[in-house]
XYZ file of C-alpha atoms in Angstrom:
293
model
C -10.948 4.874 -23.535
C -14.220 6.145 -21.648
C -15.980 3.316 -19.879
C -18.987 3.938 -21.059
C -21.401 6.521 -23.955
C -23.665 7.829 -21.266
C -21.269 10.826 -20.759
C -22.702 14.057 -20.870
C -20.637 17.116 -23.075
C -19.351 18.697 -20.601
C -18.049 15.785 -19.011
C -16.177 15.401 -22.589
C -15.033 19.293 -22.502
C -13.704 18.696 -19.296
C -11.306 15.893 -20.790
C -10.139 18.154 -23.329
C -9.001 20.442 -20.732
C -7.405 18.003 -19.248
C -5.360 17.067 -22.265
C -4.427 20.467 -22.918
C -2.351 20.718 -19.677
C 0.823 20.005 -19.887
C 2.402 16.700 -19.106
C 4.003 16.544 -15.797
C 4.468 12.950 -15.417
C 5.551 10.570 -17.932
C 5.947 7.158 -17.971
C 7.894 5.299 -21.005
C 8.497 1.578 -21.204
C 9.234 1.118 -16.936
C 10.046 -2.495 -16.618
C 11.057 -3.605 -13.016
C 12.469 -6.994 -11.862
C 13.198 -8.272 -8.906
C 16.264 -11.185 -7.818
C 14.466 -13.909 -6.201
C 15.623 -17.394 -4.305
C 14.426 -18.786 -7.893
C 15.365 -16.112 -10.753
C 14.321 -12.722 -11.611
C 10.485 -11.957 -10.712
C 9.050 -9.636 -13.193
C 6.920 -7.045 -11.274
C 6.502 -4.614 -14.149
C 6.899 -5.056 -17.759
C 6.881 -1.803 -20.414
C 4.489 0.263 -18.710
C 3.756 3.542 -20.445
C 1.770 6.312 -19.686
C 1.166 10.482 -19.303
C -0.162 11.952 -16.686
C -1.217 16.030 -17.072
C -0.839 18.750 -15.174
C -3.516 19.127 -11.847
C -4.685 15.608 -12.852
C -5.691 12.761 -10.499
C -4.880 9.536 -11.897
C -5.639 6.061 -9.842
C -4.189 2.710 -9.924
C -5.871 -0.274 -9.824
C -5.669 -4.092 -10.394
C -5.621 -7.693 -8.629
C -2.495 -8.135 -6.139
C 0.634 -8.693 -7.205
C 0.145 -6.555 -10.181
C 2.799 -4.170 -9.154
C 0.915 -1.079 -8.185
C 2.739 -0.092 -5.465
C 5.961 -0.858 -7.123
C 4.421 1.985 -9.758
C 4.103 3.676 -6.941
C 7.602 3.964 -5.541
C 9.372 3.964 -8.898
C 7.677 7.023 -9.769
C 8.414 7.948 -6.099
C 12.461 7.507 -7.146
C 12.879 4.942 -3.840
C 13.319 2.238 -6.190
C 15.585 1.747 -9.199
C 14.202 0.989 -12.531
C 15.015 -2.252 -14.514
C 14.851 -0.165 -17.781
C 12.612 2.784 -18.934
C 12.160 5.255 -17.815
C 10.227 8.256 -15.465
C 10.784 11.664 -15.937
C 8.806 14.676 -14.267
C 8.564 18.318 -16.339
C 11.236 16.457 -18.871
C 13.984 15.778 -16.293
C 14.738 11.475 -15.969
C 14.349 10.533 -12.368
C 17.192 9.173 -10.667
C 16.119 9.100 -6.956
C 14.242 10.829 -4.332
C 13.330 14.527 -4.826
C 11.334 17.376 -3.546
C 9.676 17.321 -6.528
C 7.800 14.234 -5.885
C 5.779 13.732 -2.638
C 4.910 10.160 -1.336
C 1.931 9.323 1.435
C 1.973 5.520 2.550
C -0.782 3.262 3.711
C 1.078 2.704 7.266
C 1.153 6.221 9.952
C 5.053 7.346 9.005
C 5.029 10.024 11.197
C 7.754 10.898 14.256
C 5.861 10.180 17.072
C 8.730 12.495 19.327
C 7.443 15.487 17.101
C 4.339 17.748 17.271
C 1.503 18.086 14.163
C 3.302 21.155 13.386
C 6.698 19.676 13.480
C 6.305 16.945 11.422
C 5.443 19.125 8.405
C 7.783 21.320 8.909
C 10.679 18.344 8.908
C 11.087 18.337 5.291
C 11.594 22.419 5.084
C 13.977 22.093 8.101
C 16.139 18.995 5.921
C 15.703 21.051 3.194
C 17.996 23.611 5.142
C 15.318 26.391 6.748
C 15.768 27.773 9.952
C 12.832 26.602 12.401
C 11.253 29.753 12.442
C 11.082 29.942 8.856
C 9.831 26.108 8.231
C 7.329 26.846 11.052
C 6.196 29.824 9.222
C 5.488 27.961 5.534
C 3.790 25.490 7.418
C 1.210 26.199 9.631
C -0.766 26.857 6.492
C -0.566 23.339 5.341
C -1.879 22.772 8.598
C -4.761 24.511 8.353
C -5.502 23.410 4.972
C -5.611 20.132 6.307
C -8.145 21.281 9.106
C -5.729 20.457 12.072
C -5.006 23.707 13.679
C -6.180 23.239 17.201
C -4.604 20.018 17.133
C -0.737 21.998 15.915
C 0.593 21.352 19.174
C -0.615 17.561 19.442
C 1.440 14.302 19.389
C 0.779 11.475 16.691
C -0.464 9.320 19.457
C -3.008 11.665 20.419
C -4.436 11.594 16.852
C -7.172 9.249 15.379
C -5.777 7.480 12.171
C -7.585 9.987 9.668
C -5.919 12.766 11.468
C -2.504 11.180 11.269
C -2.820 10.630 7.411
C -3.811 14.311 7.347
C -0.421 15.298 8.855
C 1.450 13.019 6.687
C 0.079 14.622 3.402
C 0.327 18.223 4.939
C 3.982 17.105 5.528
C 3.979 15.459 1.882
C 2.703 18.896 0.129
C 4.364 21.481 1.777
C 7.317 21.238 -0.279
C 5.041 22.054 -3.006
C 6.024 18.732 -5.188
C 4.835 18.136 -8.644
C 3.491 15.245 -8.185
C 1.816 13.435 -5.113
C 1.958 9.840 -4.890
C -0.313 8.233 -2.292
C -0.217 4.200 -1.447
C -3.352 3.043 -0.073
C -3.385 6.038 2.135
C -6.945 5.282 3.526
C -6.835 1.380 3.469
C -6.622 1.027 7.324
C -8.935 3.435 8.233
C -13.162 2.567 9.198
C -15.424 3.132 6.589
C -16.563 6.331 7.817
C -13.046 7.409 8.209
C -12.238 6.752 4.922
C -15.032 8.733 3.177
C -14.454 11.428 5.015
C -10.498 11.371 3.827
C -11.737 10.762 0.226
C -13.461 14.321 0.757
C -10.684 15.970 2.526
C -8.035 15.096 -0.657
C -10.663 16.315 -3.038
C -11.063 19.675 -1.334
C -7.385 19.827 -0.731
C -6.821 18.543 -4.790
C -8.756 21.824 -5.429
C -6.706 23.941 -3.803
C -3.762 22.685 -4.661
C -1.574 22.908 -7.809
C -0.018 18.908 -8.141
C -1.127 15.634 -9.628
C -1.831 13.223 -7.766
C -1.230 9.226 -8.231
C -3.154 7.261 -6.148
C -2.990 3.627 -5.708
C -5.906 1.572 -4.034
C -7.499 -1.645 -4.210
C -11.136 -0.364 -4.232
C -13.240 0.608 -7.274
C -15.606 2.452 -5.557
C -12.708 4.727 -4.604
C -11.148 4.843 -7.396
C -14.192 6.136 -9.512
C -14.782 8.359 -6.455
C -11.461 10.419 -6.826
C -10.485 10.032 -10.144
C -10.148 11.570 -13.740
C -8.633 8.704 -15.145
C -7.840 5.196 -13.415
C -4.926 3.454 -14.434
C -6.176 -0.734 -14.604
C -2.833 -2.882 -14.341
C -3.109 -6.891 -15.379
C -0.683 -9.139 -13.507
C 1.968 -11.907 -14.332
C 3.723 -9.810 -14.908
C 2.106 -6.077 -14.094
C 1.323 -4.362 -16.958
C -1.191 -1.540 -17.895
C -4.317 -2.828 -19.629
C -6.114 0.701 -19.981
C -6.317 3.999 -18.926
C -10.249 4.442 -18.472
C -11.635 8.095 -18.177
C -14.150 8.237 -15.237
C -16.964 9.920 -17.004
C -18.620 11.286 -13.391
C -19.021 14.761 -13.693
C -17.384 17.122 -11.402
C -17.907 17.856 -8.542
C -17.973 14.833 -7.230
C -21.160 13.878 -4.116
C -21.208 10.581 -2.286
C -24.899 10.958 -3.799
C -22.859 9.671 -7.247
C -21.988 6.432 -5.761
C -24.921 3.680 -6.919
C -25.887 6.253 -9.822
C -26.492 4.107 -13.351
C -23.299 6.074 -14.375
C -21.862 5.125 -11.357
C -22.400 1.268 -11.704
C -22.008 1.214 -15.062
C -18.267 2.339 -15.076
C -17.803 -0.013 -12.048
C -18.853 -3.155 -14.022
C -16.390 -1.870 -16.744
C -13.864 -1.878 -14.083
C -14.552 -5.133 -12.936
C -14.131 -7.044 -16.446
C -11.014 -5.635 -16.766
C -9.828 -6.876 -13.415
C -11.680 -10.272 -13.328
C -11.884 -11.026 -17.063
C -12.397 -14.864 -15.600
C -14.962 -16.250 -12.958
C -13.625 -16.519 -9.876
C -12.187 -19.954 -8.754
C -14.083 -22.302 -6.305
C -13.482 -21.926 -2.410
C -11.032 -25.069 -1.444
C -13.262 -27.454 0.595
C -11.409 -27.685 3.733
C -11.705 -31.346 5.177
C -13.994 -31.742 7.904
C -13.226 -31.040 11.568
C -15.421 -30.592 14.442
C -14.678 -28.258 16.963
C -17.770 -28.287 19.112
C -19.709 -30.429 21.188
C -23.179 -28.744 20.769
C -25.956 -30.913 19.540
C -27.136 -28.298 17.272
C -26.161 -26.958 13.862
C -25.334 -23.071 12.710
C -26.844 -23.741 9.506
């Protein structure tokens, strides 16, 4: 489903390309639950979908909808209910070096160097030091942190730090990429600049990525398709193709195209008006004889 008919041919050719990759990720009936004080809670229920190869694919939908339990069952650090995830064909059953993950909180060793914490997962992975130090520096540079190889995570500003940790994510070369909220904590400005950085390195790199956010704006920003869940329980409502062309220019965000996929977004999210603020009861707090409003 395309959000909207304002979308130029090539935006339409460039979907066909897409589709023509093959499928790296695929998702087939994943239901999760979760034991609770009062029952099972059902996080997920029969969520299906395909994701191709080199695509970027976003997640969004009101809390609770399970998008970051999408997240780490396709990650393999949580066990699915029933369904199933497989990557190139094979089911997963865990953790692998196939699959990357990048979380919203800083998860790097803060007793190891920029360059050291990529090269952990090459040095678990059984390399010799020099060898894991060798593959990668260039995953440091492709992140733009070079002069900073030799720097501690607490000398790092929080968009640096998330630069390490999806350096230290990609330089096993996984399949697929799986990022949490990676720029939720970060400024504004911060966080534009990041969405920039993944682009550029999304370019350069051969993996899909699933990303999971909260923000539309984002979302449309990054994506080729975005993923909307529906809650109680989570399930996916629609796969929407972003039809932005590429390239993509912070100049796009407020185009008619733009806007128009973002109301899209936003009916499938808040189908209902939003429910009135509780009145909270009356308590005053201050003894000045004037008024704020």
């Amino acid at each position: 489903m395309i959000a909207t008919e304002l979308v130029a041919p090539a935006v339409r050719a460039r979907f066909d390309t897409i589709y023509a990759r093959p499928v790296v990720l695929e998702v087939a009936g994943l239901t999760k639950e979760f034991e609770g004080e009062h029952g099972k809670t059902t996080a997920l229920e029969r969520v299906s979908f395909k994701a191709h190869r080199r695509e970027l694919l976003c997640v969004i939908g009101p809390s609770g909808c399970g998008k970051s339990t999408l997240g780490r069952l396709v990650a393999g650090l949580d066990e699915v209910t029933s369904g199933q995830v497989m990557v190139d064909g094979k089911v997963v059953d865990g953790p692998g070096s196939d699959r990357g993950m990048v979380f919203q909180n800083y998860t790097l060793f803060p007793w190891r160097t920029v360059l050291e914490n990529v090269m952990f997962g090459l040095e678990v992975a059984g390399q010799s030091r020099s060898t894991a130090e060798t593959e990668a520096m260039p995953w440091v540079d492709m992140v733009g942190l070079r002069k900073f190889a030799n720097a501690y995570p607490h000398q790092l500003s929080g968009g640096m730090k998330q630069r390490v940790a999806i350096a230290r994510a990609l330089v096993n070369r996984p399949r697929i990429l799986v990022m949490d909220e990676p720029f939720g904590a970060l400024d504004p400005q911060t966080r534009a600049e990041m969405q920039a950085h993944l682009i550029e390195i999304w370019r350069n790199v051969d993996v899909t990525i699933l990303f999971v956010t909260h923000d539309l704006d984002e979302a449309i920003y990054l994506a080729d398709r975005i993923l909307v869940m529906g809650t109680s329980p989570g399930r996916l409502l629609e796969a929407v193709e972003v039809p932005l062309p590429r390239p993509r220019q912070p100049q796009q965000f407020g185009s008619p195209l733009f806007d128009a996929t973002k109301r899209y977004l936003e009916s499938l999210v808040h189908p209902h008006p939003p429910k009135a603020v509780e009145k909270l009861p009356f308590c005053r707090m201050t003894l000045a004889g004037d008024d704020v409003e």
